[in-house]
Short mmCIF file of C-alpha atoms in Angstrom, two decimals:
data_model
loop_
_atom_site.label_atom_id
_atom_site.label_comp_id
_atom_site.label_asym_id
_atom_site.label_seq_id
_atom_site.Cartn_x
_atom_site.Cartn_y
_atom_site.Cartn_z
CA MET A 6 1.28 -59.00 -60.74
CA GLU A 7 2.52 -55.52 -61.49
CA ILE A 8 2.84 -53.12 -58.57
CA ILE A 9 2.20 -49.44 -59.31
CA THR A 10 4.99 -47.30 -57.85
CA ASN A 11 6.75 -44.05 -58.60
CA THR A 12 9.59 -45.94 -60.24
CA SER A 13 7.39 -48.17 -62.43
CA PRO A 14 4.54 -46.07 -63.88
CA ARG A 15 1.81 -47.86 -65.78
CA LYS A 16 0.48 -46.54 -69.01
CA GLY A 17 -2.86 -44.75 -68.77
CA VAL A 18 -2.65 -44.51 -65.00
CA ASN A 19 -1.86 -41.31 -63.10
CA ASN A 20 1.30 -41.49 -61.09
CA VAL A 21 -0.58 -40.89 -57.81
CA HIS A 22 -0.60 -43.03 -54.68
CA PRO A 23 -4.05 -44.09 -53.46
CA THR A 24 -5.03 -42.87 -49.99
CA PRO A 25 -4.24 -45.66 -47.54
CA PRO A 26 -6.99 -46.87 -45.21
CA PRO A 27 -6.78 -45.84 -41.53
CA LEU A 28 -4.80 -48.07 -39.23
CA PRO A 29 -6.84 -50.32 -36.97
CA ALA A 30 -7.17 -49.25 -33.36
CA LYS A 31 -4.80 -50.86 -30.95
CA ALA A 32 -6.42 -53.84 -29.32
CA PRO A 33 -6.79 -53.56 -25.55
CA GLU A 34 -4.42 -55.65 -23.53
CA TYR A 35 -6.33 -57.73 -21.03
CA GLY A 36 -4.63 -59.17 -17.99
CA ARG A 37 -5.09 -62.95 -18.02
CA LYS A 38 -4.60 -65.78 -15.67
CA GLY A 39 -4.22 -68.86 -17.77
CA ILE A 40 -6.94 -68.63 -20.42
CA PHE A 41 -9.29 -66.59 -18.19
CA MET A 42 -9.21 -62.87 -17.49
CA SER A 43 -7.85 -61.99 -14.09
CA LYS A 44 -8.96 -58.33 -14.10
CA ARG A 45 -11.77 -56.33 -15.69
CA SER A 46 -10.01 -52.97 -15.49
CA ALA A 47 -9.22 -52.95 -19.20
CA LEU A 48 -12.88 -53.51 -20.02
CA THR A 49 -14.31 -50.94 -17.64
CA ARG A 50 -11.74 -48.22 -18.17
CA TYR A 51 -13.45 -46.85 -21.27
CA ASN A 52 -17.14 -46.79 -22.23
CA SER A 53 -16.49 -47.81 -25.83
CA ALA A 54 -19.63 -49.83 -26.44
CA SER A 55 -21.01 -48.85 -29.83
CA SER A 56 -24.62 -48.07 -30.56
CA THR A 57 -24.82 -51.26 -32.59
CA ALA A 58 -23.66 -53.35 -29.64
CA ARG A 59 -26.23 -51.73 -27.39
CA ASP A 60 -28.90 -52.36 -30.00
CA LEU A 61 -27.95 -56.05 -29.97
CA TRP A 62 -28.33 -56.21 -26.20
CA ASP A 63 -31.70 -54.50 -26.45
CA SER A 64 -32.76 -57.00 -29.12
CA LEU A 65 -31.63 -59.87 -26.92
CA PHE A 66 -33.82 -58.57 -24.10
CA ASP A 67 -36.83 -57.73 -26.29
CA GLY A 68 -36.71 -60.99 -28.21
CA GLY A 69 -35.97 -63.19 -25.22
CA PHE A 70 -33.80 -65.51 -27.35
CA ARG A 71 -33.01 -68.58 -25.24
CA ALA A 72 -34.14 -66.80 -22.08
CA ASP A 73 -33.72 -69.04 -19.07
CA VAL A 74 -35.18 -66.85 -16.32
CA THR A 75 -38.79 -65.87 -15.70
CA ILE A 76 -39.28 -62.71 -13.62
CA LYS A 77 -42.69 -62.49 -12.00
CA THR A 78 -44.04 -59.02 -11.18
CA ASP A 79 -47.21 -57.61 -9.64
CA TYR A 80 -50.61 -58.40 -11.18
CA GLY A 81 -49.32 -61.54 -12.89
CA GLY A 82 -46.77 -59.83 -15.13
CA ILE A 83 -43.91 -61.90 -16.58
CA ILE A 84 -40.58 -60.74 -17.97
CA TYR A 85 -38.11 -63.08 -19.65
CA ALA A 86 -34.39 -62.62 -19.12
CA HIS A 87 -31.04 -64.40 -19.13
CA ALA A 88 -29.40 -65.62 -15.94
CA ASN A 89 -25.86 -64.80 -17.09
CA VAL A 90 -26.74 -61.16 -17.78
CA LEU A 91 -28.64 -60.72 -14.53
CA GLY A 92 -25.94 -62.41 -12.49
CA MET A 93 -23.15 -60.31 -13.95
CA ALA A 94 -25.08 -57.04 -13.53
CA SER A 95 -26.27 -57.58 -9.95
CA SER A 96 -24.76 -59.61 -7.14
CA VAL A 97 -28.15 -59.66 -5.42
CA LEU A 98 -29.86 -61.17 -8.47
CA ARG A 99 -27.00 -63.66 -8.75
CA GLY A 100 -27.73 -64.85 -5.22
CA MET A 101 -31.45 -65.07 -5.96
CA LEU A 102 -30.78 -67.13 -9.10
CA LYS A 103 -28.64 -69.59 -7.16
CA GLN A 104 -31.53 -70.26 -4.82
CA ALA A 105 -34.25 -70.11 -7.47
CA LYS A 106 -36.24 -73.21 -8.36
CA GLY A 107 -37.46 -74.14 -11.80
CA PHE A 108 -38.07 -76.83 -14.38
CA GLY A 109 -35.04 -78.03 -16.27
CA LYS A 110 -32.66 -75.20 -16.91
CA LYS A 111 -35.31 -72.48 -16.49
CA ARG A 112 -35.54 -70.64 -13.21
CA SER A 113 -38.03 -68.18 -11.78
CA ILE A 114 -37.61 -65.18 -9.49
CA SER A 115 -40.03 -62.50 -8.28
CA ILE A 116 -39.74 -58.70 -8.08
CA HIS A 117 -42.77 -57.25 -6.35
CA GLY A 118 -43.72 -53.88 -4.90
CA VAL A 119 -43.22 -51.75 -8.02
CA HIS A 120 -45.02 -51.38 -11.33
CA GLN A 121 -44.30 -54.02 -13.98
CA ASP A 122 -43.16 -51.36 -16.47
CA ALA A 123 -40.65 -50.06 -13.92
CA VAL A 124 -39.25 -53.59 -13.56
CA ARG A 125 -38.97 -53.84 -17.34
CA VAL A 126 -37.04 -50.56 -17.53
CA PHE A 127 -34.81 -51.81 -14.73
CA ILE A 128 -34.03 -55.13 -16.46
CA ARG A 129 -33.42 -53.40 -19.80
CA PHE A 130 -30.85 -51.16 -18.11
CA LEU A 131 -29.01 -54.27 -16.91
CA TYR A 132 -28.64 -55.37 -20.53
CA SER A 133 -27.65 -52.19 -22.37
CA SER A 134 -27.37 -49.39 -19.75
CA ARG A 135 -30.09 -47.59 -21.72
CA TYR A 136 -33.31 -45.89 -20.72
CA GLU A 137 -35.87 -43.59 -22.27
CA TYR A 138 -36.15 -40.17 -20.65
CA GLU A 139 -39.93 -40.37 -20.44
CA GLU A 140 -39.64 -43.75 -18.70
CA MET A 141 -37.05 -42.34 -16.28
CA LYS A 142 -39.30 -39.37 -15.63
CA GLU A 143 -42.24 -41.65 -14.80
CA PHE A 144 -40.41 -44.35 -12.84
CA VAL A 145 -37.44 -42.54 -11.28
CA VAL A 146 -38.64 -43.30 -7.74
CA PRO A 147 -39.12 -47.09 -8.17
CA LEU A 148 -35.90 -47.25 -10.23
CA LEU A 149 -34.00 -45.63 -7.38
CA VAL A 150 -35.46 -48.23 -5.01
CA LEU A 151 -34.63 -51.13 -7.35
CA SER A 152 -31.09 -49.90 -8.02
CA HIS A 153 -30.40 -49.78 -4.30
CA ALA A 154 -32.17 -53.02 -3.44
CA TYR A 155 -30.35 -54.99 -6.16
CA ALA A 156 -26.99 -53.17 -5.84
CA VAL A 157 -26.86 -51.63 -9.34
CA SER A 158 -24.68 -48.62 -8.60
CA SER A 159 -24.60 -47.31 -12.18
CA LEU A 160 -28.39 -47.00 -12.33
CA LYS A 161 -28.44 -45.48 -8.87
CA ARG A 162 -26.06 -42.74 -9.99
CA VAL A 163 -28.22 -42.06 -13.05
CA CYS A 164 -31.35 -41.73 -10.90
CA GLU A 165 -29.61 -39.34 -8.51
CA GLN A 166 -28.33 -37.20 -11.39
CA GLN A 167 -31.73 -37.04 -13.07
CA LEU A 168 -33.40 -36.04 -9.82
CA GLU A 169 -30.78 -33.40 -9.12
CA HIS A 170 -31.07 -31.89 -12.60
CA GLY A 171 -34.81 -31.51 -12.94
CA LEU A 172 -36.92 -34.46 -11.80
CA LEU A 173 -36.90 -33.39 -8.15
CA ASN A 174 -39.87 -31.11 -7.48
CA LEU A 175 -42.08 -29.89 -4.66
CA GLU A 176 -44.55 -32.76 -5.12
CA ASN A 177 -42.04 -35.60 -4.77
CA VAL A 178 -39.32 -34.01 -2.64
CA VAL A 179 -40.63 -35.49 0.64
CA ASP A 180 -40.75 -38.99 -0.85
CA ILE A 181 -37.28 -38.56 -2.35
CA PHE A 182 -35.95 -37.29 0.98
CA GLN A 183 -37.22 -40.40 2.77
CA LEU A 184 -35.90 -42.71 0.03
CA SER A 185 -32.48 -41.04 0.04
CA LEU A 186 -32.19 -41.82 3.75
CA LEU A 187 -33.16 -45.46 3.16
CA CYS A 188 -31.02 -45.85 0.03
CA ASN A 189 -27.86 -44.30 1.47
CA ALA A 190 -27.72 -41.38 -0.98
CA PRO A 191 -26.23 -38.53 1.09
CA ARG A 192 -25.98 -35.96 -1.73
CA LEU A 193 -29.61 -36.52 -2.67
CA THR A 194 -30.54 -36.22 1.01
CA LEU A 195 -28.80 -32.86 1.23
CA ILE A 196 -30.39 -31.52 -1.97
CA SER A 197 -33.92 -32.60 -1.05
CA HIS A 198 -33.50 -31.32 2.52
CA ARG A 199 -32.47 -27.89 1.22
CA MET A 200 -35.48 -27.81 -1.10
CA ILE A 201 -37.81 -28.62 1.80
CA LEU A 202 -36.33 -25.85 3.95
CA SER A 203 -36.45 -23.31 1.12
CA ASN A 204 -40.08 -24.10 0.19
CA PHE A 205 -41.49 -25.32 3.49
CA LYS A 206 -44.90 -23.67 3.20
CA ALA A 207 -45.59 -25.26 -0.21
CA VAL A 208 -44.03 -28.63 0.66
CA SER A 209 -45.94 -28.99 3.93
CA ALA A 210 -49.22 -28.81 1.97
CA THR A 211 -48.38 -31.73 -0.34
CA GLU A 212 -49.71 -35.27 -0.07
CA GLY A 213 -46.18 -36.53 0.48
CA TRP A 214 -45.84 -34.49 3.65
CA LYS A 215 -49.23 -35.64 4.95
CA SER A 216 -48.27 -39.25 4.27
CA MET A 217 -44.96 -38.80 6.09
CA ARG A 218 -46.78 -37.28 9.05
CA ASN A 219 -48.86 -40.45 9.42
CA SER A 220 -46.11 -43.00 8.73
CA HIS A 221 -42.99 -41.28 10.15
CA PRO A 222 -43.98 -38.65 12.75
CA GLY A 223 -40.45 -38.70 14.16
CA LEU A 224 -39.01 -37.64 10.79
CA GLU A 225 -41.59 -34.86 10.53
CA LYS A 226 -40.51 -33.60 13.96
CA GLU A 227 -36.85 -33.56 12.87
CA LEU A 228 -37.72 -31.60 9.73
CA LEU A 229 -39.77 -29.08 11.71
CA GLU A 230 -36.81 -28.60 14.05
CA SER A 231 -34.58 -28.06 11.01
CA VAL A 232 -37.00 -25.45 9.66
CA ILE A 233 -37.00 -23.58 12.99
CA GLU A 234 -33.22 -23.76 13.15
CA GLU A 235 -32.93 -22.45 9.59
CA GLU A 236 -35.25 -19.54 10.37
CA ASN A 237 -33.18 -18.69 13.46
CA ASN A 238 -29.99 -18.87 11.42
CA GLN A 239 -31.45 -16.51 8.83
CA LYS A 240 -32.53 -14.07 11.54
CA GLU A 241 -29.09 -14.22 13.13
CA LYS A 242 -27.50 -13.67 9.73
CA ILE A 243 -29.67 -10.59 9.12
CA ARG A 244 -28.91 -9.28 12.63
CA LYS A 245 -25.16 -9.66 12.12
CA SER A 246 -25.40 -8.05 8.69
CA LYS A 247 -27.18 -5.00 10.15
CA GLU A 248 -24.71 -4.87 13.02
CA ARG A 249 -21.76 -5.02 10.63
CA LYS A 250 -23.31 -2.24 8.55
CA ILE A 251 -23.52 -0.01 11.65
CA TYR A 252 -19.87 -0.68 12.54
CA LEU A 253 -18.79 0.09 8.98
CA GLU A 254 -20.74 3.36 9.05
CA LEU A 255 -19.03 4.29 12.33
CA PHE A 256 -15.63 3.53 10.83
CA GLU A 257 -16.43 5.63 7.76
CA ALA A 258 -17.53 8.47 10.05
CA MET A 259 -14.17 8.28 11.84
CA GLU A 260 -12.34 8.44 8.53
CA ALA A 261 -14.44 11.39 7.40
CA LEU A 262 -13.81 13.20 10.72
CA VAL A 263 -10.05 12.84 10.31
CA HIS A 264 -10.35 13.96 6.69
CA ILE A 265 -12.27 17.13 7.63
CA CYS A 266 -9.99 18.05 10.54
CA ARG A 267 -6.73 17.28 8.75
CA ASP A 268 -7.29 17.99 5.04
CA GLY A 269 -10.54 19.92 4.91
CA CYS A 270 -13.50 19.10 2.70
CA ARG A 271 -15.37 21.40 0.36
CA THR A 272 -16.11 24.43 2.60
CA ILE A 273 -15.07 23.14 6.02
CA GLY A 274 -11.69 22.29 7.47
CA PRO A 275 -8.72 23.56 9.49
CA HIS A 276 -8.35 27.33 9.94
CA ASP A 277 -5.09 27.30 7.96
CA LYS A 278 -6.61 25.50 5.00
CA ASP A 279 -7.12 27.40 1.75
CA PHE A 280 -10.21 26.31 -0.17
CA ASN A 281 -10.50 26.67 -3.92
CA GLN A 282 -13.39 26.34 -6.33
CA ASN A 283 -11.98 23.37 -8.29
CA GLN A 284 -11.58 20.82 -5.53
CA THR A 285 -11.80 17.16 -6.45
CA PRO A 286 -14.98 15.37 -5.32
CA CYS A 287 -14.78 13.94 -1.81
CA LYS A 288 -14.36 10.16 -1.66
CA TYR A 289 -15.78 9.76 1.85
CA ARG A 290 -19.48 8.91 1.84
CA ALA A 291 -20.02 10.04 5.44
CA CYS A 292 -18.37 13.42 4.89
CA LYS A 293 -21.47 15.39 3.90
CA GLY A 294 -23.56 14.29 6.88
CA LEU A 295 -20.64 14.76 9.26
CA GLU A 296 -19.97 18.24 7.86
CA LEU A 297 -23.52 19.28 8.77
CA LEU A 298 -23.08 17.78 12.24
CA VAL A 299 -19.80 19.65 12.80
CA ARG A 300 -21.37 22.94 11.72
CA HIS A 301 -24.27 22.39 14.12
CA PHE A 302 -21.88 21.47 16.93
CA ALA A 303 -19.85 24.64 16.36
CA GLY A 304 -22.88 26.94 16.59
CA CYS A 305 -25.19 25.14 19.03
CA LYS A 306 -25.94 27.00 22.28
CA LEU A 307 -26.79 23.74 24.13
CA ARG A 308 -23.43 22.15 23.44
CA VAL A 309 -23.43 20.01 26.56
CA PRO A 310 -23.84 16.21 26.75
CA GLY A 311 -27.55 15.47 27.07
CA GLY A 312 -28.63 18.98 26.15
CA CYS A 313 -28.90 18.37 22.37
CA ILE A 314 -29.19 15.03 20.64
CA HIS A 315 -27.06 16.19 17.71
CA CYS A 316 -24.33 17.51 19.99
CA LYS A 317 -24.51 14.33 22.06
CA ARG A 318 -23.86 12.33 18.93
CA MET A 319 -20.89 14.57 18.13
CA TRP A 320 -19.45 14.08 21.62
CA GLN A 321 -19.73 10.31 21.17
CA LEU A 322 -17.99 10.44 17.79
CA LEU A 323 -15.15 12.53 19.24
CA GLU A 324 -14.69 10.09 22.13
CA LEU A 325 -14.82 7.10 19.78
CA HIS A 326 -12.15 8.75 17.64
CA SER A 327 -9.88 9.22 20.63
CA ARG A 328 -10.12 5.54 21.45
CA LEU A 329 -9.24 4.60 17.90
CA CYS A 330 -6.51 7.21 17.44
CA ALA A 331 -2.97 5.92 17.80
CA ASP A 332 -1.23 9.29 18.35
CA SER A 333 -3.26 12.01 20.04
CA THR A 334 -0.26 14.36 20.35
CA SER A 335 -0.12 14.98 16.60
CA CYS A 336 -3.83 14.44 15.91
CA ARG A 337 -5.73 17.45 14.59
CA VAL A 338 -9.19 16.22 15.64
CA PRO A 339 -10.46 18.51 18.43
CA LEU A 340 -10.42 17.24 22.03
CA CYS A 341 -8.61 14.02 21.11
CA SER A 342 -6.04 14.31 23.91
CA ASN A 343 -8.70 15.54 26.36
CA PHE A 344 -10.75 12.39 25.83
CA LYS A 345 -7.59 10.31 26.26
CA GLU A 346 -7.25 11.80 29.75
CA LYS A 347 -10.96 11.32 30.45
CA VAL A 348 -10.67 7.61 29.72
CA LYS A 349 -8.44 7.17 32.76
CA LYS A 350 -11.21 8.44 35.02
CA GLN A 351 -14.09 6.40 33.58
CA SER A 352 -15.77 3.56 35.42
CA LYS A 353 -14.76 0.02 34.61
CA LYS A 354 -18.22 -0.74 33.21
CA ASP A 355 -18.08 2.13 30.70
CA GLU A 356 -14.53 1.23 29.79
CA ILE A 357 -15.55 -2.36 28.93
CA LYS A 358 -18.41 -1.11 26.70
CA TRP A 359 -16.10 1.20 24.76
CA LYS A 360 -13.44 -1.49 24.34
CA ILE A 361 -16.01 -3.94 22.95
CA LEU A 362 -17.26 -1.32 20.49
CA VAL A 363 -13.73 -0.47 19.30
CA LYS A 364 -12.86 -4.14 18.92
CA LYS A 365 -15.96 -4.85 16.82
CA ILE A 366 -15.38 -1.83 14.58
CA LEU A 367 -11.80 -2.83 13.86
CA ARG A 368 -12.71 -6.48 13.32
CA THR A 369 -15.51 -5.56 10.91
CA LYS A 370 -13.20 -3.33 8.90
CA ARG A 371 -10.50 -6.00 8.70
CA ILE A 372 -13.06 -8.52 7.42
CA GLY A 373 -14.02 -5.96 4.78
CA GLY A 374 -10.47 -6.06 3.47
CA SER A 375 -9.34 -2.49 4.25
CA VAL A 376 -6.57 -1.17 6.43
CA SER A 377 -7.43 -0.54 10.04
CA PHE A 378 -8.20 2.88 11.41
CA ILE A 379 -5.11 2.78 13.58
CA ALA A 380 -2.92 2.64 10.49
CA SER A 381 -4.51 5.77 9.04
CA SER A 382 -4.44 7.53 12.40
CA ASN A 383 -0.65 7.39 12.45
CA SER A 384 -0.60 9.82 9.52
CA MET A 385 -2.80 12.44 11.21
CA SER A 386 -0.28 15.18 11.53
CA SER A 387 -0.39 18.79 10.56
#
């Protein structure tokens, strides 16, 4: 036989190497004990089953070739299967097969309580890990029950994922919530519980809720308590949000007050400040409203605490500033040092109220991610 190489060209043949076929994949190394496998890790590490192999398993189930197990379902239904496949896929079915009675080598077991078609989908999954989406959509609830009852964790995960990603709805959420508690599915419990709380009015009108009320009144009571708790939490969240907004507005007013008294803003500021027409826009949101308040305070004839509501507000802002200011000796905000002296003569009750307010303002601003007012107060010098 003549071998075609670069060194021995054959007449009439191009001196070109043929493309070699791809190398075969490396065979998996299985751990063995004697002639039997000791571990299944090499088999389960990768899901490399081809579509052809799965088709063969489906054909084995559909054709029932040499089936040695008869599965009896509701309404006289019968499904044929293979004991080896059932036993390897489910430890519960393996135990049932050991105790099953039959004629010759054939044995019989029963799966009742769910539709025959759901049992068929369940058994098919044991063979090839396959399912049709429409079948899953129709039988997801009984399949979840069967996967838990017969310890088929892979099918249980599939059911949970399908419910989480679209099959869970307002009509079945109560049933799924109850099943998730029975089937030890904590993530599904959490998801269904959140859906119930978020859509309580619609869910409480469903047949599933009415059925739960009759069969599990204690569970209904717990859910109602959860709904009330959730409503209270939402109210508390809104209250804290509004409270935080007020503290932030007070802090911004303090910043704007320092800005006006130290740097000047637009047409108002210190007496030694020169204003020009081309000033940069003010960055303090509270500055405009505070400017109007300062102008009113400067010209009001009832400028005594309690005499004018606008002036009273200004007095409160000035006192709040003094409590936040770190250095009243160099501060250019009017009456800052006077209020510092007044603090020493206040009652203990008023002092506690002011301290709580200051503490909340500073805490709110720190949570917001900005520097504290005290830090900016240190730079308030002429």
